């Protein structure tokens, strides 16, 4: 009896830790975010949000950057704002010097960002909101033009 | 409640009478003042290059980043004696003979530790306010950094008290706290080895502090620190209750 009580007592911290990990992981997927910085500089522009709304399907972003922690952290932080608005935007890193035979290397160079939306690709050479939004807008427009041309046929 | 109030008064007096507590408070504040001065000198020396990023990002956010690291390293020294010392010298047995429950004993010790940690947090919080005389700092980012640091220190204080309740040796408690908190801090680096999984990044305190540093309040980050603090406090109560029942 005493052994059973001791065993039950020993289980308490394990169950607690498991509950915390599961709870926080679940909350990560249904997160709420408030940007309280001046001019909401961690939030996206209204035009960017409109462009993201034009891309409902999953969008893959491949950043062709060196395998260096600070660079990748900066890119991850930059796209975190986009991922908050568009949860099905995935970010992947690729070092073209280490993977020179990867198919993405034929479409973009070191330091560039490649967007893949279905069968469409778009390359962005600068990492700022206007350049990235323009790249996404070009992706969305291509899709629209393709849809219009199909309807006309 | 009366037993808790009496225990809290006792524990606060015991903590603030220890030279180690004052030493840690002085050392922590002096280190932060030194970091603040170094960051200030760095900014003034490279003002033309750093002006684009701004005082908030280049001085204040870096200051709070180093404050978190210093808190991580020094908190074990404050918490290590909380329960372990009482277990070793028999004070805990004496406390068990009083009407106070295990939860009251742990909460009184934890609240006393939090008083000292809170005092240190207030000193850290006051230093960047001197920037208001000469620069327009982002008050929103300042507030989120303060909140992040408060949650970070709360979580580490609870972790320290938990580790202290798991052993009879204060030094072992300090080492256990330091190893656990450093593992949680460095989990982000470990995640870089396995990029497909984001579990390690999710449990890393370094990753969780990033949102606060940028001026973004993430509900998941707030819940992460609060839930871990609550979990550690509960485990500390569990360990003391275990000592009462089985030791």
Coordinates of C-alpha atoms in Angstrom, one line a residue:
Chain A
X1 CA 0.0 0.0 0.0
X2 CA 2.8 2.3 1.0
X3 CA 4.7 1.4 -2.1
X4 CA 1.7 2.2 -4.3
X5 CA 1.2 5.5 -2.6
X6 CA 4.9 6.3 -3.2
X7 CA 4.6 5.4 -6.9
X8 CA 1.6 7.6 -7.3
X9 CA 3.5 10.4 -5.5
X10 CA 6.4 10.0 -7.9
X11 CA 4.2 10.3 -10.9
X12 CA 2.9 13.8 -10.0
X13 CA 5.9 15.8 -11.4
X14 CA 6.1 13.8 -14.6
X15 CA 2.4 14.3 -15.3
X16 CA 2.7 18.0 -14.5
X17 CA 5.7 18.5 -16.9
X18 CA 3.9 16.6 -19.6
X19 CA 0.8 18.7 -19.2
X20 CA 2.8 21.9 -19.4
X21 CA 4.6 20.8 -22.6
X22 CA 1.4 19.6 -24.3
X23 CA -0.5 22.8 -23.2
X24 CA 2.2 25.2 -24.4
X25 CA 2.7 23.3 -27.7
X26 CA -1.1 23.4 -28.3
X27 CA -1.2 27.1 -27.5
X28 CA 1.7 27.7 -30.0
X29 CA -0.6 26.6 -32.8
X30 CA -3.4 28.9 -31.6
X31 CA -1.3 31.8 -30.5
X32 CA -2.5 35.4 -29.9
X33 CA 0.0 38.2 -30.7
X34 CA -0.1 41.9 -29.8
X35 CA 2.5 44.3 -31.3
X36 CA 2.9 47.1 -28.8
X37 CA 6.0 48.7 -30.3
X38 CA 5.9 52.3 -31.7
X39 CA 4.2 52.5 -35.1
X40 CA 3.6 48.7 -34.7
X41 CA 6.9 48.1 -36.6
X42 CA 6.7 44.3 -36.0
X43 CA 3.4 44.1 -37.8
X44 CA 2.8 43.9 -41.6
X45 CA 1.5 46.7 -43.7
X46 CA -2.2 46.5 -44.8
X47 CA -1.1 46.1 -48.4
X48 CA 1.0 43.1 -47.5
X49 CA -2.0 41.5 -45.6
X50 CA -4.1 42.0 -48.7
X51 CA -1.4 40.3 -50.9
X52 CA -1.2 37.4 -48.5
X53 CA -5.0 37.0 -48.7
X54 CA -4.6 36.5 -52.4
X55 CA -2.5 33.4 -51.8
X56 CA -4.7 31.0 -49.8
X57 CA -2.8 27.8 -50.6
X58 CA 0.5 26.8 -48.8
X59 CA 3.4 29.0 -49.7
X60 CA 7.0 27.7 -49.3
X61 CA 9.8 30.2 -48.7
X62 CA 13.3 28.9 -49.3
X63 CA 16.0 31.3 -48.0
X64 CA 19.4 30.6 -49.8
X65 CA 21.6 31.9 -47.0
X66 CA 24.8 30.7 -45.4
X67 CA 24.7 28.2 -42.6
X68 CA 25.3 30.9 -39.9
X69 CA 23.2 31.3 -36.8
X70 CA 22.7 35.1 -36.7
X71 CA 21.8 35.3 -40.4
X72 CA 19.2 32.6 -40.2
X73 CA 17.8 34.0 -37.0
X74 CA 17.3 37.4 -38.7
X75 CA 15.6 35.7 -41.7
X76 CA 13.4 33.6 -39.3
X77 CA 12.4 36.7 -37.3
X78 CA 11.6 38.6 -40.5
X79 CA 9.3 35.9 -41.8
X80 CA 7.7 35.3 -38.4
X81 CA 5.5 38.3 -39.1
X82 CA 4.3 36.7 -42.3
X83 CA 3.7 33.4 -40.6
X84 CA 1.5 35.0 -38.0
X85 CA -0.7 36.3 -40.8
X86 CA -0.4 33.2 -43.0
X87 CA 0.1 30.1 -40.9
X88 CA 0.6 27.9 -44.0
X89 CA 3.7 29.8 -45.0
X90 CA 6.7 27.5 -44.4
X91 CA 10.3 28.7 -44.2
X92 CA 13.2 26.5 -45.2
X93 CA 16.9 27.3 -45.3
X94 CA 19.4 26.1 -48.0
X95 CA 23.1 26.8 -48.3
X96 CA 23.8 26.7 -52.0
X97 CA 27.5 26.2 -51.4
X98 CA 26.8 22.9 -49.6
X99 CA 23.9 21.8 -51.8
X100 CA 24.9 22.9 -55.2
X101 CA 22.8 20.2 -56.9
X102 CA 19.5 21.2 -55.2
X103 CA 16.8 22.3 -57.7
X104 CA 16.3 25.6 -55.9
X105 CA 19.9 26.6 -56.7
X106 CA 19.1 26.7 -60.4
X107 CA 16.4 29.3 -59.7
X108 CA 18.1 31.6 -57.2
X109 CA 21.5 32.5 -55.9
X110 CA 23.2 32.9 -52.5
X111 CA 21.6 35.6 -50.5
X112 CA 18.3 35.5 -52.4
X113 CA 14.9 34.2 -51.3
X114 CA 12.8 31.9 -53.4
X115 CA 9.0 31.6 -53.2
X116 CA 7.2 28.4 -54.3
X117 CA 3.5 28.6 -54.7
X118 CA 2.2 25.4 -56.3
X119 CA 4.1 25.2 -59.5
X120 CA 5.0 28.9 -59.6
X121 CA 8.3 30.3 -58.5
X122 CA 9.4 33.9 -57.7
X123 CA 12.8 35.1 -56.7
X124 CA 13.5 38.1 -54.3
X125 CA 16.9 39.6 -54.1
X126 CA 16.4 41.9 -51.1
X127 CA 15.0 41.1 -47.6
X128 CA 12.6 44.0 -46.9
X129 CA 8.9 44.2 -46.6
X130 CA 8.2 46.0 -49.9
X131 CA 10.5 43.7 -52.0
X132 CA 9.0 40.5 -50.4
X133 CA 5.4 41.8 -50.8
X134 CA 6.1 42.7 -54.4
X135 CA 7.4 39.2 -55.0
X136 CA 4.3 37.7 -53.5
X137 CA 2.1 40.0 -55.5
X138 CA 3.8 38.9 -58.7
X139 CA 3.1 35.3 -57.7
X140 CA -0.6 36.0 -57.0
X141 CA -1.0 38.0 -60.2
X142 CA 0.6 35.3 -62.3
X143 CA -2.0 32.9 -60.9
X144 CA -4.8 35.3 -61.6
X145 CA -3.7 35.9 -65.2
X146 CA -3.4 32.2 -65.7
X147 CA -7.0 31.7 -64.3
X148 CA -8.3 34.5 -66.5
X149 CA -6.7 33.1 -69.6
X150 CA -8.1 29.6 -68.8
X151 CA -11.6 31.1 -68.5
X152 CA -11.2 32.9 -71.8
X153 CA -10.3 29.6 -73.5
Chain B
X1 CA -3.2 32.4 6.2
X2 CA -1.9 33.5 9.6
X3 CA 0.7 30.6 9.4
X4 CA 1.7 31.8 5.9
X5 CA 2.1 35.4 7.1
X6 CA 4.2 34.3 10.0
X7 CA 6.3 32.0 7.8
X8 CA 6.7 34.7 5.2
X9 CA 8.0 37.2 7.8
X10 CA 10.4 34.6 9.2
X11 CA 11.7 33.6 5.7
X12 CA 12.1 37.2 4.5
X13 CA 14.0 38.2 7.7
X14 CA 16.2 35.1 7.3
X15 CA 16.9 35.7 3.6
X16 CA 17.7 39.4 4.0
X17 CA 20.0 38.7 7.0
X18 CA 22.2 36.4 4.9
X19 CA 25.2 38.2 3.5
X20 CA 25.0 36.1 0.3
X21 CA 21.6 37.7 -0.6
X22 CA 23.1 41.2 -0.4
X23 CA 26.2 40.1 -2.2
X24 CA 24.2 38.7 -5.1
X25 CA 22.0 41.9 -5.2
X26 CA 25.1 44.2 -5.2
X27 CA 27.0 42.0 -7.7
X28 CA 24.0 41.7 -10.0
X29 CA 23.3 45.4 -10.0
X30 CA 27.0 46.4 -10.4
X31 CA 27.3 44.0 -13.4
X32 CA 24.2 45.5 -15.0
X33 CA 25.5 49.0 -14.4
X34 CA 28.8 47.9 -16.1
X35 CA 26.9 46.4 -19.1
X36 CA 24.8 49.5 -19.4
X37 CA 27.9 51.8 -19.4
X38 CA 29.7 49.5 -22.0
X39 CA 26.6 49.6 -24.2
X40 CA 26.4 53.3 -23.9
X41 CA 30.1 53.8 -24.8
X42 CA 29.7 51.4 -27.7
X43 CA 26.7 53.4 -29.0
X44 CA 28.4 56.8 -28.6
X45 CA 31.6 55.5 -30.4
X46 CA 29.7 54.0 -33.4
X47 CA 26.7 56.4 -33.4
X48 CA 26.8 57.0 -37.2
X49 CA 26.5 53.3 -37.9
X50 CA 24.1 52.4 -35.1
X51 CA 21.7 55.4 -35.4
X52 CA 19.7 53.6 -38.1
X53 CA 18.8 50.7 -35.8
X54 CA 18.1 53.2 -32.9
X55 CA 18.9 53.5 -29.2
X56 CA 16.0 51.1 -28.3
X57 CA 17.4 48.2 -30.4
X58 CA 21.1 48.8 -30.0
X59 CA 21.2 49.8 -26.3
X60 CA 18.0 48.9 -24.4
X61 CA 17.2 45.6 -26.0
X62 CA 20.8 44.4 -25.6
X63 CA 20.8 45.6 -22.0
X64 CA 17.7 43.5 -21.2
X65 CA 19.2 40.5 -23.0
X66 CA 22.3 40.6 -20.8
X67 CA 20.1 41.2 -17.8
X68 CA 18.3 37.9 -18.5
X69 CA 21.7 36.1 -18.8
X70 CA 23.0 37.6 -15.5
X71 CA 19.7 36.7 -13.8
X72 CA 20.0 33.1 -15.1
X73 CA 23.6 32.9 -13.7
X74 CA 23.0 34.5 -10.3
X75 CA 19.5 33.4 -9.3
X76 CA 20.8 29.9 -8.3
X77 CA 22.9 31.6 -5.6
X78 CA 19.8 33.3 -4.1
X79 CA 17.6 30.1 -4.2
X80 CA 20.0 27.4 -3.4
X81 CA 19.6 27.6 0.4
X82 CA 15.8 28.1 0.3
X83 CA 14.8 24.5 1.2
X84 CA 18.0 22.5 1.0
X85 CA 19.6 24.3 4.0
X86 CA 16.5 23.7 6.1
X87 CA 16.5 20.0 5.2
X88 CA 20.2 19.7 6.2
X89 CA 20.1 21.5 9.5
X90 CA 16.7 20.1 10.7
X91 CA 14.7 23.4 10.4
X92 CA 12.3 21.7 8.0
X93 CA 11.4 19.1 10.7
X94 CA 10.7 21.9 13.1
X95 CA 8.5 23.6 10.5
X96 CA 6.6 20.2 10.0
X97 CA 5.7 20.3 13.7
X98 CA 3.9 23.6 13.2
X99 CA 0.3 23.8 11.8
X100 CA 1.7 25.2 8.5
X101 CA 1.1 23.0 5.4
X102 CA 3.9 22.0 2.9
X103 CA 2.3 24.5 0.4
X104 CA 2.6 27.3 3.0
X105 CA 6.2 26.5 3.8
X106 CA 7.2 26.5 0.1
X107 CA 5.1 29.5 -0.8
X108 CA 6.6 31.5 2.1
X109 CA 10.1 30.7 1.0
X110 CA 9.3 31.4 -2.6
X111 CA 7.7 34.7 -1.8
X112 CA 10.7 35.8 0.2
X113 CA 13.0 34.9 -2.7
X114 CA 10.7 36.8 -5.0
X115 CA 10.9 39.9 -2.8
X116 CA 14.7 39.9 -3.3
X117 CA 14.4 39.1 -7.0
X118 CA 11.8 41.8 -7.4
X119 CA 14.1 44.4 -5.8
X120 CA 16.8 43.4 -8.3
X121 CA 14.3 43.6 -11.2
X122 CA 13.3 47.1 -10.1
X123 CA 17.0 48.3 -10.0
X124 CA 17.5 46.8 -13.5
X125 CA 14.3 48.5 -14.7
X126 CA 15.3 51.9 -13.5
X127 CA 18.7 52.1 -15.4
X128 CA 17.3 52.4 -19.0
X129 CA 15.0 55.2 -17.9
X130 CA 18.0 57.5 -17.8
X131 CA 17.9 57.3 -21.6
X132 CA 14.7 59.4 -21.5
X133 CA 16.8 62.5 -20.9
X134 CA 18.7 62.3 -24.2
X135 CA 16.8 59.9 -26.5
X136 CA 13.3 58.9 -27.6
X137 CA 13.1 55.3 -26.5
X138 CA 10.2 53.0 -27.5
X139 CA 8.2 52.8 -24.4
X140 CA 6.2 49.8 -25.7
X141 CA 9.4 47.8 -26.3
X142 CA 10.6 48.9 -22.8
X143 CA 7.4 47.6 -21.3
X144 CA 7.5 44.2 -23.1
X145 CA 11.2 43.8 -22.1
X146 CA 10.4 44.5 -18.5
X147 CA 7.5 42.0 -18.6
X148 CA 9.7 39.4 -20.3
X149 CA 12.4 39.9 -17.7
X150 CA 9.9 39.7 -14.8
X151 CA 8.5 36.4 -16.1
X152 CA 12.0 35.1 -16.8
X153 CA 13.1 35.9 -13.3
X154 CA 9.9 34.5 -11.8
X155 CA 10.4 31.2 -13.6
X156 CA 14.0 30.9 -12.6
X157 CA 13.2 31.7 -9.0
X158 CA 10.6 28.9 -9.0
X159 CA 13.0 26.6 -10.7
X160 CA 15.7 27.4 -8.1
X161 CA 13.4 26.7 -5.2
X162 CA 12.2 23.5 -6.9
X163 CA 15.9 22.3 -7.3
X164 CA 16.6 23.3 -3.7
X165 CA 13.7 21.2 -2.5
X166 CA 15.0 18.1 -4.3
X167 CA 18.3 17.9 -2.5
X168 CA 19.9 18.4 1.0
X169 CA 23.0 20.2 -0.4
X170 CA 22.7 23.9 -1.3
X171 CA 25.6 23.6 -3.7
X172 CA 24.0 20.6 -5.5
X173 CA 20.8 22.7 -5.7
X174 CA 22.7 25.6 -7.3
X175 CA 24.4 23.3 -9.8
X176 CA 21.1 21.5 -10.7
X177 CA 19.4 24.9 -11.2
X178 CA 22.2 26.2 -13.3
X179 CA 22.4 23.1 -15.5
X180 CA 18.6 23.1 -16.0
X181 CA 18.3 26.8 -16.8
X182 CA 21.4 26.7 -19.1
X183 CA 19.9 23.6 -20.9
X184 CA 16.6 25.5 -21.4
X185 CA 18.5 28.6 -22.6
X186 CA 20.7 26.7 -25.0
X187 CA 17.9 24.4 -26.4
X188 CA 17.6 26.8 -29.3
X189 CA 21.2 26.0 -30.4
X190 CA 20.5 22.3 -30.1
X191 CA 17.5 22.8 -32.4
X192 CA 19.8 24.0 -35.2
X193 CA 21.2 20.5 -35.4
X194 CA 17.7 19.1 -36.0
X195 CA 15.9 21.7 -38.1
X196 CA 12.9 19.6 -39.0
X197 CA 11.8 19.5 -35.3
X198 CA 10.8 22.7 -33.5
X199 CA 10.2 21.1 -30.1
X200 CA 13.6 22.2 -28.7
X201 CA 13.1 25.8 -30.0
X202 CA 9.7 25.7 -28.4
X203 CA 11.0 24.9 -24.9
X204 CA 14.0 27.3 -25.2
X205 CA 13.8 30.3 -22.9
X206 CA 16.1 32.2 -25.4
X207 CA 13.5 31.7 -28.2
X208 CA 10.7 32.7 -25.9
X209 CA 12.4 35.9 -24.9
X210 CA 12.8 37.1 -28.5
X211 CA 9.2 38.3 -28.9
X212 CA 9.4 40.4 -25.7
X213 CA 12.7 41.9 -27.0
X214 CA 11.1 43.0 -30.2
X215 CA 8.0 44.6 -28.5
X216 CA 5.7 41.7 -29.4
X217 CA 3.5 40.1 -26.7
X218 CA 2.9 36.4 -27.5
X219 CA 0.2 34.7 -25.4
X220 CA 2.1 31.4 -25.8
X221 CA 5.3 33.0 -24.4
X222 CA 3.5 34.5 -21.4
X223 CA 1.8 31.1 -20.7
X224 CA 5.1 29.2 -21.2
X225 CA 6.9 31.2 -18.4
X226 CA 3.8 31.3 -16.1
X227 CA 3.1 27.6 -16.5
X228 CA 6.7 26.6 -16.0
X229 CA 6.8 28.8 -12.8
X230 CA 3.6 27.2 -11.5
X231 CA 4.9 23.7 -12.4
X232 CA 8.2 24.2 -10.6
X233 CA 6.4 25.7 -7.5
X234 CA 4.0 22.7 -7.4
X235 CA 7.0 20.2 -7.7
X236 CA 8.7 22.0 -4.8
X237 CA 5.5 21.6 -2.7
X238 CA 5.4 17.9 -3.9
X239 CA 9.0 17.4 -2.8
X240 CA 8.5 19.0 0.6
X241 CA 5.3 16.9 1.1
X242 CA 7.3 13.8 0.1
X243 CA 9.9 14.6 2.8
X244 CA 7.1 15.1 5.4
X245 CA 5.5 11.8 4.5
X246 CA 8.3 9.4 3.6
X247 CA 11.7 10.8 5.0

